[in-house]
Amino acid sequence: MQDDPVINFGKRVRDLRDSRAITQDELAHLAGMDRSYVGQIERGEKNITIRNIHKLANALQVSPKDFFD
Amino acid sequence: MQDDPVINFGKRVRDLRDSRAITQDELAHLAGMDRSYVGQIERGEKNITIRNIHKLANALQVSPKDFFD
DNA sequence: GTGTGACTGAGAGTCCGTG
DNA sequence: CCACGGACTCTCAGTCACA
Protein backbone atom coordinates (compact mmCIF):
# COMPACT_ATOMS: atom_id res chain seq x y z
CA MET A 1 0.00 0.00 0.00
CA GLN A 2 1.43 3.23 -1.23
CA ASP A 3 0.70 5.91 1.33
CA ASP A 4 3.14 8.59 0.34
CA PRO A 5 1.00 11.73 0.35
CA VAL A 6 2.78 12.99 -2.74
CA ILE A 7 1.80 9.87 -4.69
CA ASN A 8 -1.77 9.87 -3.49
CA PHE A 9 -2.21 13.53 -4.18
CA GLY A 10 -1.02 13.05 -7.74
CA LYS A 11 -3.46 10.21 -8.35
CA ARG A 12 -6.27 12.31 -7.00
CA VAL A 13 -5.42 15.21 -9.28
CA ARG A 14 -5.34 12.93 -12.27
CA ASP A 15 -8.70 11.38 -11.39
CA LEU A 16 -10.33 14.74 -10.94
CA ARG A 17 -8.83 16.08 -14.12
CA ASP A 18 -9.89 13.03 -16.12
CA SER A 19 -13.41 13.28 -14.76
CA ARG A 20 -13.55 16.79 -16.17
CA ALA A 21 -12.10 15.63 -19.47
CA ILE A 22 -9.47 18.31 -19.71
CA THR A 23 -5.80 17.99 -20.62
CA GLN A 24 -2.77 18.67 -18.40
CA ASP A 25 -2.17 21.69 -20.56
CA GLU A 26 -5.63 23.07 -19.91
CA LEU A 27 -5.46 22.39 -16.20
CA ALA A 28 -2.07 24.07 -16.04
CA HIS A 29 -3.48 27.10 -17.76
CA LEU A 30 -6.52 27.23 -15.47
CA ALA A 31 -4.34 26.98 -12.40
CA GLY A 32 -1.73 29.38 -13.73
CA MET A 33 1.09 26.88 -13.58
CA ASP A 34 3.50 25.20 -15.95
CA ARG A 35 2.26 22.29 -18.06
CA SER A 36 5.25 20.07 -17.27
CA TYR A 37 4.87 20.78 -13.57
CA VAL A 38 1.30 19.48 -13.57
CA GLY A 39 2.61 16.29 -15.15
CA GLN A 40 5.23 15.95 -12.46
CA ILE A 41 2.63 16.41 -9.74
CA GLU A 42 0.35 13.74 -11.20
CA ARG A 43 3.28 11.35 -11.39
CA GLY A 44 4.06 11.98 -7.71
CA GLU A 45 7.41 13.57 -8.42
CA LYS A 46 6.84 16.90 -6.73
CA ASN A 47 6.16 17.77 -3.10
CA ILE A 48 3.60 20.48 -3.83
CA THR A 49 3.01 23.46 -1.52
CA ILE A 50 -0.28 24.46 0.05
CA ARG A 51 -0.68 27.52 -2.15
CA ASN A 52 -0.50 25.41 -5.27
CA ILE A 53 -2.87 22.87 -3.77
CA HIS A 54 -5.39 25.67 -3.52
CA LYS A 55 -4.69 26.81 -7.06
CA LEU A 56 -5.39 23.31 -8.34
CA ALA A 57 -8.52 23.03 -6.21
CA ASN A 58 -9.85 26.25 -7.68
CA ALA A 59 -8.94 25.20 -11.20
CA LEU A 60 -10.76 21.90 -10.71
CA GLN A 61 -13.62 23.58 -8.87
CA VAL A 62 -13.34 21.39 -5.81
CA SER A 63 -12.49 21.91 -2.16
CA PRO A 64 -8.91 21.22 -1.11
CA LYS A 65 -10.44 18.60 1.18
CA ASP A 66 -11.35 16.58 -1.87
CA PHE A 67 -7.70 15.84 -2.52
CA PHE A 68 -7.44 13.89 0.72
CA ASP A 69 -9.81 10.97 0.40
CA MET B 1 -11.69 38.07 4.96
CA GLN B 2 -8.23 36.66 4.87
CA ASP B 3 -8.22 33.80 2.44
CA ASP B 4 -4.55 33.15 1.97
CA PRO B 5 -4.31 29.39 2.46
CA VAL B 6 -1.00 29.79 4.25
CA ILE B 7 -2.59 32.09 6.85
CA ASN B 8 -5.64 29.92 7.32
CA PHE B 9 -3.60 26.78 7.61
CA GLY B 10 -1.50 28.35 10.36
CA LYS B 11 -4.56 29.40 12.32
CA ARG B 12 -5.99 25.93 12.03
CA VAL B 13 -2.78 24.35 13.32
CA ARG B 14 -2.73 26.71 16.27
CA ASP B 15 -6.38 26.02 17.11
CA LEU B 16 -5.86 22.29 16.97
CA ARG B 17 -2.70 22.51 19.04
CA ASP B 18 -4.36 24.72 21.65
CA SER B 19 -7.32 22.38 21.89
CA ARG B 20 -4.86 19.66 22.79
CA ALA B 21 -3.13 21.91 25.31
CA ILE B 22 0.36 21.23 24.09
CA THR B 23 3.19 23.65 23.37
CA GLN B 24 4.83 24.39 20.04
CA ASP B 25 7.81 22.56 21.42
CA GLU B 26 5.81 19.43 22.08
CA LEU B 27 4.05 19.53 18.74
CA ALA B 28 7.37 20.02 16.99
CA HIS B 29 8.74 16.98 18.76
CA LEU B 30 5.72 14.87 17.88
CA ALA B 31 5.94 15.88 14.23
CA GLY B 32 9.70 15.58 14.10
CA MET B 33 10.23 19.25 13.27
CA ASP B 34 12.02 22.22 14.72
CA ARG B 35 10.17 24.27 17.34
CA SER B 36 10.65 27.58 15.56
CA TYR B 37 9.56 26.09 12.27
CA VAL B 38 6.22 25.17 13.81
CA GLY B 39 5.91 28.73 15.05
CA GLN B 40 6.55 30.08 11.59
CA ILE B 41 3.86 27.83 10.14
CA GLU B 42 1.32 28.94 12.75
CA ARG B 43 2.09 32.57 11.96
CA GLY B 44 1.52 31.94 8.25
CA GLU B 45 5.10 32.63 7.28
CA LYS B 46 5.78 29.34 5.57
CA ASN B 47 4.21 27.97 2.43
CA ILE B 48 4.23 24.42 3.75
CA THR B 49 4.45 21.37 1.51
CA ILE B 50 2.08 18.44 1.43
CA ARG B 51 4.52 16.09 3.16
CA ASN B 52 4.78 18.38 6.16
CA ILE B 53 1.02 18.85 6.20
CA HIS B 54 0.74 15.10 6.67
CA LYS B 55 3.37 15.11 9.41
CA LEU B 56 1.41 17.71 11.34
CA ALA B 57 -1.85 15.86 10.77
CA ASN B 58 -0.34 12.71 12.21
CA ALA B 59 1.15 14.57 15.15
CA LEU B 60 -2.23 16.15 15.93
CA GLN B 61 -4.04 12.90 15.24
CA VAL B 62 -6.37 14.41 12.68
CA SER B 63 -7.03 13.92 8.99
CA PRO B 64 -5.33 16.35 6.60
CA LYS B 65 -8.88 17.28 5.56
CA ASP B 66 -9.39 18.85 8.97
CA PHE B 67 -6.93 21.61 8.10
CA PHE B 68 -9.22 22.87 5.36
CA ASP B 69 -12.40 24.00 7.06
C1' DG C 1 6.98 29.58 25.65
C1' DT C 2 7.01 32.11 21.80
C1' DG C 3 8.40 35.70 17.94
C1' DT C 4 11.78 36.96 14.77
C1' DG C 5 15.77 37.58 11.42
C1' DA C 6 19.31 35.51 9.22
C1' DC C 7 21.26 31.84 7.07
C1' DT C 8 22.52 27.49 3.60
C1' DG C 9 21.38 23.37 0.99
C1' DA C 10 17.67 21.23 -1.20
C1' DG C 11 14.05 21.11 -3.89
C1' DA C 12 9.89 23.79 -5.84
C1' DG C 13 8.56 25.56 -10.04
C1' DT C 14 9.60 27.47 -15.09
C1' DC C 15 10.96 27.21 -19.85
C1' DC C 16 12.62 24.94 -23.53
C1' DG C 17 12.71 20.84 -26.21
C1' DT C 18 12.25 15.53 -27.66
C1' DG C 19 9.93 10.98 -28.92
C1' DC D 1 -1.61 14.53 -25.50
C1' DC D 2 1.73 13.03 -22.41
C1' DA D 3 6.45 11.40 -20.29
C1' DC D 4 10.71 12.78 -19.72
C1' DG D 5 14.98 15.50 -19.97
C1' DG D 6 18.40 19.52 -19.12
C1' DA D 7 19.18 23.95 -17.39
C1' DC D 8 17.69 27.44 -15.02
C1' DT D 9 15.66 30.70 -10.96
C1' DC D 10 13.34 31.25 -6.78
C1' DT D 11 11.57 29.63 -2.53
C1' DC D 12 10.96 26.26 1.05
C1' DA D 13 13.07 23.18 4.69
C1' DG D 14 15.37 23.28 8.61
C1' DT D 15 18.32 25.33 12.14
C1' DC D 16 20.33 28.95 15.18
C1' DA D 17 20.89 32.85 18.39
C1' DC D 18 18.58 36.24 20.66
C1' DA D 19 14.90 39.02 22.18
PDB file of C-alpha atoms in Angstrom, chain B residues 13-46:
ATOM      1  CA  VAL B  13      -2.783  24.352  13.322  1.00  0.00           C
ATOM      2  CA  ARG B  14      -2.735  26.713  16.271  1.00  0.00           C
ATOM      3  CA  ASP B  15      -6.376  26.025  17.108  1.00  0.00           C
ATOM      4  CA  LEU B  16      -5.861  22.291  16.975  1.00  0.00           C
ATOM      5  CA  ARG B  17      -2.697  22.510  19.041  1.00  0.00           C
ATOM      6  CA  ASP B  18      -4.358  24.721  21.654  1.00  0.00           C
ATOM      7  CA  SER B  19      -7.317  22.383  21.889  1.00  0.00           C
ATOM      8  CA  ARG B  20      -4.855  19.661  22.789  1.00  0.00           C
ATOM      9  CA  ALA B  21      -3.131  21.909  25.307  1.00  0.00           C
ATOM     10  CA  ILE B  22       0.360  21.227  24.089  1.00  0.00           C
ATOM     11  CA  THR B  23       3.188  23.652  23.371  1.00  0.00           C
ATOM     12  CA  GLN B  24       4.825  24.389  20.040  1.00  0.00           C
ATOM     13  CA  ASP B  25       7.815  22.559  21.424  1.00  0.00           C
ATOM     14  CA  GLU B  26       5.810  19.433  22.084  1.00  0.00           C
ATOM     15  CA  LEU B  27       4.049  19.528  18.736  1.00  0.00           C
ATOM     16  CA  ALA B  28       7.374  20.021  16.990  1.00  0.00           C
ATOM     17  CA  HIS B  29       8.741  16.981  18.756  1.00  0.00           C
ATOM     18  CA  LEU B  30       5.717  14.868  17.879  1.00  0.00           C
ATOM     19  CA  ALA B  31       5.943  15.885  14.229  1.00  0.00           C
ATOM     20  CA  GLY B  32       9.704  15.581  14.102  1.00  0.00           C
ATOM     21  CA  MET B  33      10.235  19.245  13.275  1.00  0.00           C
ATOM     22  CA  ASP B  34      12.025  22.219  14.724  1.00  0.00           C
ATOM     23  CA  ARG B  35      10.170  24.274  17.339  1.00  0.00           C
ATOM     24  CA  SER B  36      10.654  27.584  15.565  1.00  0.00           C
ATOM     25  CA  TYR B  37       9.562  26.092  12.267  1.00  0.00           C
ATOM     26  CA  VAL B  38       6.221  25.174  13.809  1.00  0.00           C
ATOM     27  CA  GLY B  39       5.913  28.729  15.052  1.00  0.00           C
ATOM     28  CA  GLN B  40       6.553  30.084  11.590  1.00  0.00           C
ATOM     29  CA  ILE B  41       3.863  27.833  10.140  1.00  0.00           C
ATOM     30  CA  GLU B  42       1.318  28.937  12.747  1.00  0.00           C
ATOM     31  CA  ARG B  43       2.088  32.570  11.955  1.00  0.00           C
ATOM     32  CA  GLY B  44       1.519  31.939   8.255  1.00  0.00           C
ATOM     33  CA  GLU B  45       5.100  32.631   7.278  1.00  0.00           C
ATOM     34  CA  LYS B  46       5.780  29.338   5.572  1.00  0.00           C
TER      35      LYS B  46
END
